[in-house]
Amino acid sequence: MKFLTAILLILLPIVGMSQLVTQVMSPQAVVQNVLLGSGVTVSNITFNGQATQIGSFTANGTNLGLTEGVIINTGTIMNSPGEGPHGPNNSEGAGLDAGGGGYSLLSNLIGGIDTYDAAILEFDFVPYSDSVRFNYVFASEEYLEYVGSEYNDVFAFYISGPAVALQNIAKLPNGQAVTINNVHSATTNPFGTFGASNGQFYVNNNGGATIQYDGFTKVLTAEAAVQCGETYHLIIAIADAGDHVYDSGIFLEANSLSSDIPVEVSHVVAPDIFGDQSVMAEGCVTTTVTLDREDVVGPLTVPIIVSGTAIENTDYSDIPNSVTFPAGQSTIQFSFDAFEDGLTEGTETIILTFDILDPCGNPSPLVLELSIEDIDPVEVEITGGTVTCPGEEIELLATPSGGAPPYTYLWSTGETTASIFVSPTSTQTYTVTVTDDCLDDSDSDSYELIVPTVPPLVMDETDDITEICPYIAALLESNATGGVPPYSYQWSSTFDPNLGTASSITAIPSTTTTYTVTVTDFCGNSTTEDIVYTITSPPLTLVMSPALEICPGDSAFITVESFGGYGQHYYDWLHSDETATGIWVFPSQTTTYTVSVSDECQTFTVEGSTEVVVVKPTADFTTTSTSFFNDLPITFLNLSQNATTYEWDFGDGNSDTFPHPSNTYDEPGLYYITLIAIDDKGCRDTITKPINIEEEWWIYVPNTFTPDGDRSNNDFRISTIGIQSLNIAIYNRWGEQVFEAHDQRFIWDGTYNGVLVNDGTYVWKIDFVTNSGREKKMVGHINVLK
C-alpha cells in the first residue's frame, strides 16, 4: 500500500501561485509523507537541529526547478523578512543565527573549518533494487560574494551499509563534491581571481522574485549502488561555515527517494462523481487500472487476487485473474464497471492485490483498495427571492442533489440553465425538472412567486399661493401615499432645477414662480405636481443715470428713477445716506455710487449703481538729444497721453502749441520748460522740467609734429571755436618750460632758445576764456619727431 500511495501523490496535479511556501513538519512526517518514493522503506528517523530548520515546501511557478518536497535550512524555513528563504531576493545577506553547533563530518569535508547551525537528518532505509536515488537543489546566500572564501557553507549526503563505506553522494557528474567554491559563475571577487567553476550547474538568482537565496544549483541527483533488501543508513546534513551569518539550504524533491520496482500500478475512476479517486458510484462509473514496467526483455504475468465485500459480476463487472505483459511491452490495462442494482447497501469494497516479486525475489504485493457507494435519488429545490415591485427581476436557482452530475434542467419557461431570471407583473408559479447523467433519474420542484398588488401613487401638495409683495417665505409641502414606500422627492422651479429632495421646501420668490415636485416610490413609479406662487405687484426696477466723465475737482449730478413695486418708493445712497432721487457728487478719482431702493412691502431692496469717471490727460515730454548748447536748436518730444492740445513755455520767453516743437537758446544757463496738456473736455495736466544750456566751444590740439624742414607738419598750432582768449605753455620731461604764447593763433616751430628741441613727448597746458567769459583749463601732450 505504501508504494501505491507514492504513485498517487505523483499523479495528483499541483496547483498554486508563483511563490515559495514552506511548512514546519516533524522529521518523521517529512521523510515518510514527503520525501519517500517507491521501492524503499524507512525506519529510525532522527533529526539534530532546531524544529524550524526542517519542513516541507511548494515552489509552483518559481525558478527553483522543483515544485514540492523537503527543505532543510541552516537558519529558519519560516517566512520571516530578511531571515527565511522566501523571496523576493532583496537582501545580499539574508540569514538567522540559529544558535546551533557544527558537525565534524562537514568540517572535515572543507578542510577543518569550523561549522555552525548544523541541521542533520538521519534514517535507515531498505531498497528493493540495486540502486537508490533522490533529486535535490543546494542554495546559499554566500553566493557570489564569498566564493573562494572560508565561508564555504557545506552540505553532504552520507550513505553507509553493506559493501558501502561511509561516503558523500552529493557529487557532480564529473565526481566533484557539490560546494559553493566549485559550483558557481563568478570570475573574480575580493577573495581572488578565478574562472567560473561548473557554471553549467549554477543558477544566478540576483533579483529573483520568488526565492531569497542569491544563487543555487540546478536540479542534481544523488545516487548510490546498493544491495537489494539490505539495510543502509543515510545522513542528510548542512551547516554554515566560518560563521553563523548568511544561510544556506537544501531542497529535496518530493517522492524522489526511490528504488526501482518491477511494476507500478495506477488507476483512474471516471467519472469522478464523489471527488475521490478511491470511490466508484453505482451504475455509471468505470475504473481503468494501468500496470507499467521498465524491464521489457521477457514476458511477465502478474496474478490478481480480488477480495472485499462487493460481489464480482453482481456489484461490478469481471476482473481478470491475471494480466500478462508480452515481451517488449511496458504497459497493460484493464477496466471494470460498478453496477446499479437498485438496492441500498451502503459502502461495498473491492480490494485488488497484485502478486509481484521485488528485485530481491521477495513477495512485494501492490494493493489497490476501492469502494462502491450508492447514488442517492435525484432531488431538486428551487430557491429565490421575494417580489417587492411588480416587474422586478428575480433569480430562481435550482439546487439538485443525489444522482450524478452533470445535471440537465428544464424550466416551465423552456430555459435549460441552473438558474433563470424572471420579472413577473402578477403572481406566477415556476417549475423545474432536473435529470442526472448517471441514473437518468429526475425530480421536479415548483416555486410560487407572489407579486403584491400596489395601489396608485398619489400626492397631496400645498395649494397655490398669492401674495402682493415678493420675498415672503412660504412652506411648500408634498405628502405621498400609495405606491411602495419609501418615497424620494425632487423639487425644481423655472429658475432652479434642483431646489431640494425633502418632502417640503421653503419658497421665497422674487417674482411669480411655478414650483414643481416629483415623487418617486421604491419601485420607480413617479407622479408630478405644480404649485404656483403668484406675486401681484410688478417687479421694482431702477434706471440709473448714465456714467459720466469729469475733470479732477469738478462735480457731477447723478440720478435714479424707480418703477413698479408696491406703493411709495424709498431711496438710500449708500455712500452718504442721502434720500433724494438725484444728488451732487465731487469725486477726486473714478468712483461707483450705489443707491438702495425699497417700496412699501419692505421685504426687499433693489440696488443700482452708476459710475463717475475722473479723467485727465497725462503731460510728459523729453528731448531728442542729450547735449544742449546755445545757438543750437533743441527738439522736444511730446509723451503726453489722452491730450488733444498743448501749451509750451520754454523758459526763455518763447512758447509754442505744436505737439513736438523746437527752440533755440541764445545764452547758456538753466531754463525751466513747462508743458500743459489739454484733453477734448478741457481737462488739463501740467509738467515742468529743467534743462541746462551749455556754451558751444572746442579746441583741436594735434598730438605730433615733425620740425624736419620738409613741406608738411613742420610746426605745432591749434584750432578753436568760441574762445575769447588763450594762454599756452609747453614743458619738457624735466618740467622746464620750452615755449609759451598768449594768442590762440600761436605757432611753435619746435625750437627753444633758437635750437630745435630733442625728439620726445612734451606736456602742454592751456588756460582759456570762452566767449561768454567762462575760464577753463586743458592739459595734454605733444610728440616731437624729426
GROMACS .gro file of N, CA and C in nm, residues 103 105 122-127 132 134 157-169 224-227 230-236:
model
  102
  103TYR      N    1   2.917   2.031   1.286
  103TYR     CA    2   2.912   1.887   1.261
  103TYR      C    3   3.048   1.847   1.206
  105LEU      N    4   3.174   1.584   1.058
  105LEU     CA    5   3.187   1.529   0.923
  105LEU      C    6   3.191   1.640   0.819
  122GLU      N    7   1.878   1.196   0.978
  122GLU     CA    8   1.932   1.061   0.962
  122GLU      C    9   1.818   0.960   0.965
  123PHE      N   10   1.832   0.851   0.888
  123PHE     CA   11   1.737   0.741   0.896
  123PHE      C   12   1.798   0.618   0.828
  124ASP      N   13   1.741   0.502   0.862
  124ASP     CA   14   1.775   0.376   0.795
  124ASP      C   15   1.676   0.354   0.682
  125PHE      N   16   1.721   0.287   0.575
  125PHE     CA   17   1.628   0.255   0.467
  125PHE      C   18   1.667   0.121   0.406
  126VAL      N   19   1.566   0.055   0.348
  126VAL     CA   20   1.586  -0.074   0.280
  126VAL      C   21   1.543  -0.054   0.135
  127PRO      N   22   1.634  -0.069   0.039
  127PRO     CA   23   1.599  -0.058  -0.102
  127PRO      C   24   1.554  -0.194  -0.157
  132VAL      N   25   1.969   0.338  -0.528
  132VAL     CA   26   1.878   0.432  -0.463
  132VAL      C   27   1.916   0.572  -0.506
  134PHE      N   28   1.781   1.023  -0.515
  134PHE     CA   29   1.686   1.132  -0.491
  134PHE      C   30   1.740   1.258  -0.556
  157PHE      N   31   2.548   1.429   0.162
  157PHE     CA   32   2.458   1.315   0.178
  157PHE      C   33   2.546   1.193   0.202
  158TYR      N   34   2.559   1.152   0.327
  158TYR     CA   35   2.646   1.038   0.360
  158TYR      C   36   2.564   0.910   0.363
  159ILE      N   37   2.612   0.808   0.294
  159ILE     CA   38   2.547   0.678   0.294
  159ILE      C   39   2.647   0.574   0.342
  160SER      N   40   2.596   0.478   0.415
  160SER     CA   41   2.681   0.366   0.461
  160SER      C   42   2.594   0.243   0.476
  161GLY      N   43   2.658   0.126   0.465
  161GLY     CA   44   2.586   0.000   0.477
  161GLY      C   45   2.665  -0.113   0.414
  162PRO      N   46   2.600  -0.227   0.390
  162PRO     CA   47   2.671  -0.343   0.334
  162PRO      C   48   2.743  -0.307   0.204
  163ALA      N   49   2.872  -0.337   0.204
  163ALA     CA   50   2.957  -0.313   0.086
  163ALA      C   51   2.967  -0.166   0.050
  164VAL      N   52   2.922  -0.074   0.137
  164VAL     CA   53   2.931   0.069   0.110
  164VAL      C   54   2.991   0.136   0.233
  165ALA      N   55   3.119   0.178   0.221
  165ALA     CA   56   3.180   0.255   0.330
  165ALA      C   57   3.120   0.394   0.332
  166LEU      N   58   3.130   0.464   0.446
  166LEU     CA   59   3.074   0.597   0.459
  166LEU      C   60   3.125   0.687   0.346
  167GLN      N   61   3.034   0.740   0.266
  167GLN     CA   62   3.074   0.825   0.152
  167GLN      C   63   2.968   0.930   0.126
  168ASN      N   64   3.014   1.045   0.068
  168ASN     CA   65   2.925   1.155   0.032
  168ASN      C   66   2.879   1.135  -0.112
  169ILE      N   67   2.749   1.126  -0.133
  169ILE     CA   68   2.698   1.104  -0.270
  169ILE      C   69   2.644   1.235  -0.331
  224ALA      N   70   2.333   0.605  -0.540
  224ALA     CA   71   2.431   0.509  -0.488
  224ALA      C   72   2.388   0.369  -0.525
  225ALA      N   73   2.488   0.282  -0.550
  225ALA     CA   74   2.463   0.139  -0.575
  225ALA      C   75   2.448   0.069  -0.440
  226VAL      N   76   2.345  -0.015  -0.428
  226VAL     CA   77   2.316  -0.084  -0.303
  226VAL      C   78   2.281  -0.229  -0.333
  227GLN      N   79   2.265  -0.304  -0.225
  227GLN     CA   80   2.224  -0.443  -0.238
  227GLN      C   81   2.076  -0.454  -0.204
  230GLU      N   82   1.882  -0.500   0.166
  230GLU     CA   83   1.970  -0.476   0.280
  230GLU      C   84   1.939  -0.341   0.344
  231THR      N   85   1.983  -0.325   0.469
  231THR     CA   86   1.958  -0.201   0.543
  231THR      C   87   2.077  -0.106   0.530
  232TYR      N   88   2.049   0.020   0.494
  232TYR     CA   89   2.153   0.122   0.481
  232TYR      C   90   2.116   0.243   0.569
  233HIS      N   91   2.219   0.324   0.594
  233HIS     CA   92   2.199   0.443   0.675
  233HIS      C   93   2.230   0.567   0.591
  234LEU      N   94   2.141   0.668   0.597
  234LEU     CA   95   2.158   0.791   0.519
  234LEU      C   96   2.161   0.910   0.614
  235ILE      N   97   2.261   0.997   0.594
  235ILE     CA   98   2.274   1.121   0.671
  235ILE      C   99   2.265   1.238   0.572
  236ILE      N  100   2.165   1.323   0.591
  236ILE     CA  101   2.149   1.444   0.510
  236ILE      C  102   2.182   1.561   0.602
   0.00000   0.00000   0.00000
